[in-house]
Coordinates of C-alpha atoms in Angstrom, one line a residue:
X1 CA -29.0 -36.8 -33.3
X2 CA -29.2 -33.0 -33.5
X3 CA -27.0 -30.9 -31.3
X4 CA -26.5 -27.2 -30.6
X5 CA -23.3 -25.2 -30.4
X6 CA -23.5 -22.1 -28.2
X7 CA -20.8 -19.5 -27.8
X8 CA -20.7 -17.0 -25.0
X9 CA -19.6 -14.0 -27.1
X10 CA -18.7 -12.0 -23.9
X11 CA -16.2 -14.8 -23.1
X12 CA -14.9 -15.2 -26.6
X13 CA -11.6 -13.4 -27.1
X14 CA -10.9 -14.3 -30.7
X15 CA -8.1 -16.7 -30.0
X16 CA -9.6 -19.1 -32.6
X17 CA -8.3 -22.4 -31.1
X18 CA -11.8 -23.7 -32.2
X19 CA -11.0 -23.1 -35.9
X20 CA -8.3 -25.7 -35.9
X21 CA -10.6 -28.4 -34.4
X22 CA -13.8 -27.6 -36.4
X23 CA -13.7 -25.9 -39.7
X24 CA -17.3 -24.6 -39.3
X25 CA -16.0 -22.0 -37.0
X26 CA -14.8 -18.8 -38.8
X27 CA -13.7 -15.3 -38.0
X28 CA -16.5 -12.8 -38.1
X29 CA -16.1 -9.1 -39.1
X30 CA -15.8 -8.1 -35.4
X31 CA -12.8 -10.3 -34.9
X32 CA -14.7 -12.9 -32.9
X33 CA -16.1 -16.3 -34.0
X34 CA -19.1 -17.1 -36.2
X35 CA -20.8 -20.3 -37.3
X36 CA -22.8 -21.1 -40.5
X37 CA -26.5 -20.6 -39.8
X38 CA -25.7 -19.1 -36.4
X39 CA -27.9 -16.7 -34.6
X40 CA -26.4 -14.0 -32.4
X41 CA -28.6 -12.6 -29.7
X42 CA -27.9 -11.0 -26.3
X43 CA -24.2 -12.0 -26.3
X44 CA -24.8 -15.6 -27.3
X45 CA -24.1 -17.2 -30.7
X46 CA -26.0 -20.4 -31.3
X47 CA -26.4 -22.9 -34.2
X48 CA -28.0 -26.3 -34.4
X49 CA -26.6 -29.1 -36.5
X50 CA -27.8 -32.6 -37.4
X51 CA -24.6 -34.1 -38.9
X52 CA -21.7 -36.3 -38.1
X53 CA -19.4 -33.5 -36.8
X54 CA -20.4 -33.4 -33.2
X55 CA -17.0 -34.8 -32.1
X56 CA -15.2 -31.9 -33.9
X57 CA -17.5 -29.5 -32.2
X58 CA -16.7 -31.0 -28.8
X59 CA -13.0 -30.8 -29.6
X60 CA -13.4 -27.2 -30.4
X61 CA -15.2 -26.6 -27.1
X62 CA -12.5 -28.4 -25.2
X63 CA -9.8 -26.4 -26.9
X64 CA -11.3 -23.0 -26.1
X65 CA -9.1 -21.4 -23.5
X66 CA -11.9 -19.2 -22.2
X67 CA -14.5 -22.0 -22.1
X68 CA -16.8 -19.9 -24.2
X69 CA -18.2 -22.9 -26.3
X70 CA -20.7 -25.5 -25.2
X71 CA -22.1 -28.4 -27.1
X72 CA -25.4 -29.9 -26.1
X73 CA -28.3 -32.0 -27.4
X74 CA -30.7 -29.9 -29.4

């Protein structure tokens, strides 16, 4: 089942606890997080996936100390 990862870029502080849990998260040029295929608009980064890595995404969201990451059904 497809799911969406959204990141509140205003809340993201570039701590990168997410990178350890899900290797799709990476450091962007601005020092914050990015995702492959992600779209960044109005302070929100979002990307939709249809793979078997949802658990990793949920672990990344749970590890975020600023609660900037959400995982939901697409």
